[in-house]
XYZ file of N, CA and C in Angstrom:
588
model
N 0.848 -1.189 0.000
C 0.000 0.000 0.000
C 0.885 1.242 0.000
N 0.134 2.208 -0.247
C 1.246 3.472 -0.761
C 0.156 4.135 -0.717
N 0.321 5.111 0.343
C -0.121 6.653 0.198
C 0.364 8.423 -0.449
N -0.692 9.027 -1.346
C -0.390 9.577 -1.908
C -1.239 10.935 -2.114
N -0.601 12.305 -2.331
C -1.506 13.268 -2.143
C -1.079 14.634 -2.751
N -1.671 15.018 -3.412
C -1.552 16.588 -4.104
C -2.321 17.204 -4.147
N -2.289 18.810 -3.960
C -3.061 19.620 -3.502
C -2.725 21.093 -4.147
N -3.521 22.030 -3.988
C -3.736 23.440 -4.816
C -3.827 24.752 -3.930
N -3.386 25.200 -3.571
C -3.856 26.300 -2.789
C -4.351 27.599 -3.780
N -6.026 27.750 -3.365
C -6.713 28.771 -4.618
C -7.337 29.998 -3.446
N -7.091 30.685 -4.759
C -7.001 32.329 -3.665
C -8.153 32.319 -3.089
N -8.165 33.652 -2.379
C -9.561 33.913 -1.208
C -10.622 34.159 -1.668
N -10.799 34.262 -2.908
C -12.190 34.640 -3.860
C -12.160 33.644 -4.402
N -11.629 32.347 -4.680
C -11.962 31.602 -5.332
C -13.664 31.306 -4.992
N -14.243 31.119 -6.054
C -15.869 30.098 -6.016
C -15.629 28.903 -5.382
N -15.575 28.310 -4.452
C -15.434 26.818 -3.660
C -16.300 26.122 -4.046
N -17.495 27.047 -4.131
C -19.095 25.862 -4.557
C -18.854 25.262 -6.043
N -17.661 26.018 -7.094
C -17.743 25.332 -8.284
C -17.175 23.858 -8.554
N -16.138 23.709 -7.386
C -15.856 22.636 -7.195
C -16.546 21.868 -6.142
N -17.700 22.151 -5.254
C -18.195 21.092 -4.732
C -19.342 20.903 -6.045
N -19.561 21.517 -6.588
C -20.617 20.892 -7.824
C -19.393 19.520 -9.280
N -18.542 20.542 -9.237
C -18.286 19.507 -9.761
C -17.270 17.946 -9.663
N -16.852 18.085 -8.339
C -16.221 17.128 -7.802
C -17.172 15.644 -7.709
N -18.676 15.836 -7.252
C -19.582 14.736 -7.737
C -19.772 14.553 -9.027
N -19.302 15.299 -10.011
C -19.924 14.919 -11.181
C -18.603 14.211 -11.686
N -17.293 14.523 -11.710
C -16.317 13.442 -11.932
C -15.864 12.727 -10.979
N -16.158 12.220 -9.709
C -15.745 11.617 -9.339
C -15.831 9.829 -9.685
N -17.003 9.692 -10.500
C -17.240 8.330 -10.474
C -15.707 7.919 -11.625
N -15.409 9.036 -12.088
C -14.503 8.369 -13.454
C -13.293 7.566 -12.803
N -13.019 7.878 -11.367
C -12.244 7.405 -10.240
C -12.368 6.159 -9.983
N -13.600 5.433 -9.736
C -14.102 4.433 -9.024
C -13.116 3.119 -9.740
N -12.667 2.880 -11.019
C -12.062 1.876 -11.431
C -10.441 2.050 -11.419
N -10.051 2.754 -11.097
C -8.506 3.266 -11.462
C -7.835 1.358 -10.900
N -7.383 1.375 -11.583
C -5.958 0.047 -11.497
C -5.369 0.204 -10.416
N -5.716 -0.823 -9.267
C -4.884 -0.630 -7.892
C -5.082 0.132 -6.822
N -6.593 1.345 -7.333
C -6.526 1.983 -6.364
C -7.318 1.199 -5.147
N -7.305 1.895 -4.064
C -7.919 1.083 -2.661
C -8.592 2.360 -2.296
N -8.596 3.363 -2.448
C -9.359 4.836 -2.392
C -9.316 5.787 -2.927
N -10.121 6.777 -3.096
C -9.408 8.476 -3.313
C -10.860 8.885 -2.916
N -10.034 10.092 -1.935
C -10.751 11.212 -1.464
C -10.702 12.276 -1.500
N -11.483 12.225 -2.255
C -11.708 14.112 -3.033
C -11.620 15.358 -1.630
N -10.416 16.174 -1.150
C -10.917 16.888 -0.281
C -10.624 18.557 -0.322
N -11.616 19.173 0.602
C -12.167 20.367 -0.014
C -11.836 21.204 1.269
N -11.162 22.303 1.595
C -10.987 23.158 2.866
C -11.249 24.537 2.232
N -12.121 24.944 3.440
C -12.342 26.378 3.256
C -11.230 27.953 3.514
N -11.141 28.695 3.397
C -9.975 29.431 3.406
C -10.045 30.129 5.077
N -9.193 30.086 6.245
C -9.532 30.185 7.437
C -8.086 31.139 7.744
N -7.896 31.968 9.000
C -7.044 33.049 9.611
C -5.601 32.477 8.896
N -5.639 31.194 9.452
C -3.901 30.638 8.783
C -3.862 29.564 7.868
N -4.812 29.397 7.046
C -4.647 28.978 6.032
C -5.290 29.080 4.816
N -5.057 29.044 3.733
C -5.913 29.414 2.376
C -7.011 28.129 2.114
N -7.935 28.347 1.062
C -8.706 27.608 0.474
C -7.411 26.175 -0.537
N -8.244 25.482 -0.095
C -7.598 24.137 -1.038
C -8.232 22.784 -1.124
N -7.794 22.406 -2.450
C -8.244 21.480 -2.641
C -7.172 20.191 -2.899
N -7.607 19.153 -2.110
C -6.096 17.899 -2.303
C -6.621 16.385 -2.063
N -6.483 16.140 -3.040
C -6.795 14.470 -3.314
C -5.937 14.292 -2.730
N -6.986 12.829 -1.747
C -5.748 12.218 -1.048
C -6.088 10.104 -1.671
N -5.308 9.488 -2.187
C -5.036 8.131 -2.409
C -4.628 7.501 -1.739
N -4.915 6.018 -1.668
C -4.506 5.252 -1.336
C -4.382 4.215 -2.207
N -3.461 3.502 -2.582
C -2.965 2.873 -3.547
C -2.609 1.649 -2.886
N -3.274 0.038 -3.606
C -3.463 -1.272 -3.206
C -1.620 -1.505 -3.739
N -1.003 -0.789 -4.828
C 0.184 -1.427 -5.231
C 0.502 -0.125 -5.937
N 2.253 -0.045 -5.350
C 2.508 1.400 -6.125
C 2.129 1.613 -7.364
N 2.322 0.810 -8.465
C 2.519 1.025 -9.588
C 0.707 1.651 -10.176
N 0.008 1.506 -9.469
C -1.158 2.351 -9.468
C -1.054 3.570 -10.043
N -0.453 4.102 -8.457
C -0.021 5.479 -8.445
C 0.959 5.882 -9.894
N 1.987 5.313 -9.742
C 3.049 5.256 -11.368
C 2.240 5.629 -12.426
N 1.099 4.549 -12.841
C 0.429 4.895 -13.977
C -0.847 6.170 -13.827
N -0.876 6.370 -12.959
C -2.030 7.719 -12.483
C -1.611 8.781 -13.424
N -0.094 9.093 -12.276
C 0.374 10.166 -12.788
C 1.416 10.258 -14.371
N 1.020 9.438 -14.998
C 1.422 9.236 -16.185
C 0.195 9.232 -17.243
N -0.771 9.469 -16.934
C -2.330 9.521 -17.708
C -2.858 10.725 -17.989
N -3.767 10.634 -18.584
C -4.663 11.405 -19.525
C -5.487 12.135 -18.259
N -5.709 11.183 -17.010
C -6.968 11.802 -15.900
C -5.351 12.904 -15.535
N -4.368 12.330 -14.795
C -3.194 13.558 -14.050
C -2.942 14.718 -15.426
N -2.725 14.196 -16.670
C -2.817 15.190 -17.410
C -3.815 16.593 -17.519
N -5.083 16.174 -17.247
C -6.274 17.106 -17.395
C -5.990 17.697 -15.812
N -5.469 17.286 -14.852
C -5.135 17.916 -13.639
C -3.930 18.964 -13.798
N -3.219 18.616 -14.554
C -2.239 19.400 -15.000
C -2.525 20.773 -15.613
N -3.410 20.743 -16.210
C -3.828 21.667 -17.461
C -4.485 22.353 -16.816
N -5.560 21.985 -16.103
C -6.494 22.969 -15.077
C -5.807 23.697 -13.918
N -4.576 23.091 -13.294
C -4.154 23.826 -11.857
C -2.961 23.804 -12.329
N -1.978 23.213 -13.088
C -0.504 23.132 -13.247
C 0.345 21.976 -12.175
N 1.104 21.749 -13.065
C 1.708 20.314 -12.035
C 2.258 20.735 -10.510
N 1.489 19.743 -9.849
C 1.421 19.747 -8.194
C 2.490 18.584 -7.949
N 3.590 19.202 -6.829
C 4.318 18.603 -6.360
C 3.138 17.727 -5.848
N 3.637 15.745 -5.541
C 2.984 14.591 -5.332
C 3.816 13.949 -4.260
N 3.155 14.013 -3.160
C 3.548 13.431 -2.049
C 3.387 12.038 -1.762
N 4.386 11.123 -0.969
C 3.835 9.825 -0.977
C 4.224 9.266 0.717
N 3.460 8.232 1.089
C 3.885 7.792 2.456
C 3.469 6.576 2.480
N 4.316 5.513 3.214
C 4.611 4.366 3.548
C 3.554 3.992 4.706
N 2.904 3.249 4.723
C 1.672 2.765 6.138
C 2.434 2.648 7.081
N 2.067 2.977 7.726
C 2.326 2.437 9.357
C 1.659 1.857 10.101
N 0.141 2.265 9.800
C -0.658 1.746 10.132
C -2.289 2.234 9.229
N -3.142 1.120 8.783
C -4.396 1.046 8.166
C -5.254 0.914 8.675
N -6.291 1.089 9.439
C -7.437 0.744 10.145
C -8.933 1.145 9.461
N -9.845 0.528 9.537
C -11.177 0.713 9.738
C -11.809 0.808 10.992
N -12.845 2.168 11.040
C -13.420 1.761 12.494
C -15.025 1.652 12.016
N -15.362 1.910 12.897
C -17.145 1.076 13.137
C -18.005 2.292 12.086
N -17.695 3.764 10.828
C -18.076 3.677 10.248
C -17.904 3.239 8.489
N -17.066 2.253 8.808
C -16.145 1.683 7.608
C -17.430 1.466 6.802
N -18.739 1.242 6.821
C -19.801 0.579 5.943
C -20.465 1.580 5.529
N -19.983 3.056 5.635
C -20.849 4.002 5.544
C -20.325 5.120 4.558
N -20.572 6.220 3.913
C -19.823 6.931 3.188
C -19.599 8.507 4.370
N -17.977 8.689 4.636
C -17.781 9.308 5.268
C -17.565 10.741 4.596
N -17.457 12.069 5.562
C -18.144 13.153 4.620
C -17.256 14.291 5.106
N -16.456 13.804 5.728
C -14.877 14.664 6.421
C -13.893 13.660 6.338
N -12.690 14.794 6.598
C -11.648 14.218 6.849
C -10.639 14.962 7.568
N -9.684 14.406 8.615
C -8.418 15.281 8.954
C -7.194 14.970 8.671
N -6.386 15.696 8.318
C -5.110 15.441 8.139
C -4.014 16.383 8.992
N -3.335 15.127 9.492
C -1.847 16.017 10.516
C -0.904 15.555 10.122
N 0.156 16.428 9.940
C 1.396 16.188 9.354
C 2.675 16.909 10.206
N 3.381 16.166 10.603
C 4.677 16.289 11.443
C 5.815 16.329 10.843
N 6.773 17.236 10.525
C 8.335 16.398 10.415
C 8.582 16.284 11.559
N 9.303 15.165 11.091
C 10.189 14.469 12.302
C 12.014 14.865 12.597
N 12.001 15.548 13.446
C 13.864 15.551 13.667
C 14.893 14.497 13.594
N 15.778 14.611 13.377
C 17.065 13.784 13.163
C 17.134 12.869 14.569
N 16.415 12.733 15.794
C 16.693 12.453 16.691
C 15.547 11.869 17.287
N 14.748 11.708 16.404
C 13.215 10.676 16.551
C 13.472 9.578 16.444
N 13.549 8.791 17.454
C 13.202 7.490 17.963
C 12.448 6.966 16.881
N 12.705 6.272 15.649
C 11.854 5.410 14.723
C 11.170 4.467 15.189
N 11.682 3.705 15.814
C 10.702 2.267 16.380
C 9.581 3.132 17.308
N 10.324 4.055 18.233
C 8.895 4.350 18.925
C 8.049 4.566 18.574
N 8.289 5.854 17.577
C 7.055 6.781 16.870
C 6.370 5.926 16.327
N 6.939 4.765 15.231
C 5.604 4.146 14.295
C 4.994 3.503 15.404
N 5.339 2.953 16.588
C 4.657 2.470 17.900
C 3.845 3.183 18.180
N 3.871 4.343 18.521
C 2.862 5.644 18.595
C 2.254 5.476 17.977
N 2.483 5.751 16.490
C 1.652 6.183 15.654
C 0.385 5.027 15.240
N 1.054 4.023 15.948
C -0.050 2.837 15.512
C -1.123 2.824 16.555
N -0.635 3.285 18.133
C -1.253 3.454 18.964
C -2.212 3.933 18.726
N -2.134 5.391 18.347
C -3.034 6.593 18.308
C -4.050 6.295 16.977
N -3.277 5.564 16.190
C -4.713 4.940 14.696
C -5.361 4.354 15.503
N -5.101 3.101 16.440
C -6.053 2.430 17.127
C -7.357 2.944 17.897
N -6.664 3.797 18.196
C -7.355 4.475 19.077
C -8.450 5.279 18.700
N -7.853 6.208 17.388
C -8.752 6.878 16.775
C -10.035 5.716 15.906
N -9.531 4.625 15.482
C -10.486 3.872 14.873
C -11.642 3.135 15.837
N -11.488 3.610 17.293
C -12.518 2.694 17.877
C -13.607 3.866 18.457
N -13.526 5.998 17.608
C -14.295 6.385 17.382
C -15.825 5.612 16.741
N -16.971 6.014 17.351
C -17.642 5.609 16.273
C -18.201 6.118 14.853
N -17.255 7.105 14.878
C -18.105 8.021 13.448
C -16.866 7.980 12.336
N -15.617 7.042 12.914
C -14.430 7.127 12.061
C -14.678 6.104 11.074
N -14.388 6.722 9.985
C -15.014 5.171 8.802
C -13.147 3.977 8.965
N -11.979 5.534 8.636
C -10.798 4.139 8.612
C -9.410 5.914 8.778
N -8.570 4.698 9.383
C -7.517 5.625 9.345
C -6.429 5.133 9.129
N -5.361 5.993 8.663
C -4.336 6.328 8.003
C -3.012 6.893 8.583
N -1.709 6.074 8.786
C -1.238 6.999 9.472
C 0.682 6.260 8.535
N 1.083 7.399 8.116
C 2.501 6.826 6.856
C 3.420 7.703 7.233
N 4.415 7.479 6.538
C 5.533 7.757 7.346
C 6.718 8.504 5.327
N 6.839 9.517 5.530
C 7.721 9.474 4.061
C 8.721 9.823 4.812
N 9.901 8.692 3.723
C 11.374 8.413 4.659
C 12.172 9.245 4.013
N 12.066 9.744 2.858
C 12.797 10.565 2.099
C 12.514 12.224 2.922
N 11.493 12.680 3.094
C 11.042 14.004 4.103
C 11.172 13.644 4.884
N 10.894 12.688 5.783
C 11.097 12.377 7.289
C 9.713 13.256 7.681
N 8.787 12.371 7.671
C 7.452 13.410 7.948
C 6.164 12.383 7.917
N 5.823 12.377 9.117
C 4.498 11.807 9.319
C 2.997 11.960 9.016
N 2.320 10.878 8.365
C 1.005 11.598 7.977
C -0.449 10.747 8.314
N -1.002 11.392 9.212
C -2.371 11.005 9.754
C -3.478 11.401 9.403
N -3.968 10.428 8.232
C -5.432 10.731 7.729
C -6.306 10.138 8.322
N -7.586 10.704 9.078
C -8.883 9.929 9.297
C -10.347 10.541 8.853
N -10.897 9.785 7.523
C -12.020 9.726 7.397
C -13.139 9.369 8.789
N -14.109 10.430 8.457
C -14.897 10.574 9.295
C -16.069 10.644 8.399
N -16.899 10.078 9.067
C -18.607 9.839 8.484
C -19.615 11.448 9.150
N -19.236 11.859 10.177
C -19.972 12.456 10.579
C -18.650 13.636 11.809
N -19.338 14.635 11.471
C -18.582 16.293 11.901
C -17.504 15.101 12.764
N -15.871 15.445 12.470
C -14.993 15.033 13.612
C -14.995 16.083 15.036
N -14.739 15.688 15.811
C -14.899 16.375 17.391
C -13.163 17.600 16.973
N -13.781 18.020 17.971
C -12.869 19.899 18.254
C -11.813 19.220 18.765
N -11.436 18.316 19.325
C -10.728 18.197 19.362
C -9.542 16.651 18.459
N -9.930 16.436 17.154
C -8.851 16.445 15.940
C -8.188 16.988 15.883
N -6.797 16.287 15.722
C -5.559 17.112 15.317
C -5.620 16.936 13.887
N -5.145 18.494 13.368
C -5.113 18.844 12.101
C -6.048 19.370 11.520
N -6.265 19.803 10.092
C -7.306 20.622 9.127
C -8.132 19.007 9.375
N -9.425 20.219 8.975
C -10.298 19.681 9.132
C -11.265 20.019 7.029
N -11.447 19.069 6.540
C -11.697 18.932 5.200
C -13.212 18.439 4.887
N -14.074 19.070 3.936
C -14.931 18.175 3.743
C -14.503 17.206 2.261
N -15.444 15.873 2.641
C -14.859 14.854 1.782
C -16.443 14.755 0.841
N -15.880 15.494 -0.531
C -17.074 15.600 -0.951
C -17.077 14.513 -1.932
N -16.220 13.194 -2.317
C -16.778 12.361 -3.099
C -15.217 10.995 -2.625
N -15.886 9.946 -2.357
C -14.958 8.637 -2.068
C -15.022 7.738 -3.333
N -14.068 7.353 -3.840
C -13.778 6.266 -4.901
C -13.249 5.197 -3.707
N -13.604 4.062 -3.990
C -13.633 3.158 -3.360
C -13.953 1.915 -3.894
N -13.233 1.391 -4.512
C -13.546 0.154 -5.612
C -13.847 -1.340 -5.180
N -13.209 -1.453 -3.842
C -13.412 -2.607 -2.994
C -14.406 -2.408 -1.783
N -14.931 -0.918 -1.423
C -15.816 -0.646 -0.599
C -16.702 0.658 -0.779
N -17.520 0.720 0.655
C -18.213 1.894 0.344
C -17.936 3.029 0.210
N -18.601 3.777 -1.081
C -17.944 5.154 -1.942
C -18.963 5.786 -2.239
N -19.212 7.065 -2.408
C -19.841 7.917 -2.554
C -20.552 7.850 -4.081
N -22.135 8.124 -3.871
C -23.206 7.491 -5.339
C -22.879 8.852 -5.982
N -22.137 10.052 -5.555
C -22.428 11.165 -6.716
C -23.174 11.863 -6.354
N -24.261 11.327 -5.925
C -25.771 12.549 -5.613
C -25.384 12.969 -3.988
N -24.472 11.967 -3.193
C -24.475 12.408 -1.649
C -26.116 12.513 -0.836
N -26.329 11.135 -1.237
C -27.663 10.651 -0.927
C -27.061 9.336 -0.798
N -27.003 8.235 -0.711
C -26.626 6.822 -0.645
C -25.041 6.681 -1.493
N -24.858 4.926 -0.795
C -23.623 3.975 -1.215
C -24.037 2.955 -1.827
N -22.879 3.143 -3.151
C -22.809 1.824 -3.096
C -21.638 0.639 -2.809
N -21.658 -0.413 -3.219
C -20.695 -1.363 -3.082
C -20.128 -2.171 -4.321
């Protein structure tokens, strides 16, 4: 598995609603991609310290997924519309589902750490597996995410959430306006029902 993620930062006037209209309308073209195990379309509003953005986040069943993504006609048309986005990637540490894994989740958070030259490796992914656990036995968490890129030295904790995450999440807080999900439940487009 291989996690993966690029993102846009669009000015303070950007229209946000043009992309929650049309993020359901392409997202289904997602649902078959070769290898993928997810993608989550995600959407942040522009707040005191940070701008508006938008950043797919993947999860990839086998790198070479990802390889051929960004070598296609779909990363091409991403190209053309926003211009090529540096593409981030991270190693699992830990994968979990929690108790709303059967449901289509409608947030998401993401926290991201570098790590110093003097971080205890064995501990942290120990940690870090801890704290997925932990977060997955929420009940509104559909699955979480927590990777490690060895080349940045920088930790990354994604958790889909089905329903508003609590004030106290670490990290941005995103709405997840469309799930590709080829082996599970993903978002129908209308944001009315799942299917499988």
């Amino acid at each position: 598995m291989l996690a993966m993620q690029y993102g846009f930062d669009l000015p303070d006037d950007f229209d946000m609603d043009t992309l929650r209209r049309r993020i359901p309308e392409i997202g289904g073209r997602f649902d078959a991609l070769p290898h993928l195990h997810l993608k989550a379309f995600l959407l942040a509003g522009r707040t005191a310290t940070a701008p508006n953005r938008y950043a797919p986040f993947y999860l990839w069943d086998d790198p070479a997924g990802a390889a051929g993504f960004v070598t296609s006609p779909d990363f091409a048309a991403v190209q053309a519309r926003y211009g090529r986005p540096l593409v981030h990637g991270w190693n699992p540490i830990a994968h979990l589902q929690g108790p709303a894994a059967g449901q289509v989740p409608r947030f998401a958070t993401q926290y991201f750490e570098n790590l110093p030259d003097t971080t205890d490796l064995v501990q942290r992914a120990a940690d870090e597996r801890d704290a997925a656990a932990e977060l997955a036995s929420a009940p509104v968490v559909h699955s979480v995410f927590a990777g490690l890129d060895a080349q940045g030295w920088q930790v990354n904790r994604t958790v889909l959430w089905q329903g508003p995450p609590p004030a106290s999440a670490a990290g941005r807080v995103f709405e997840l306006l469309y799930l590709s999900a080829p082996r599970g439940v993903r978002s129908s487009g209308t944001g009315d029902a799942a299917r499988t």
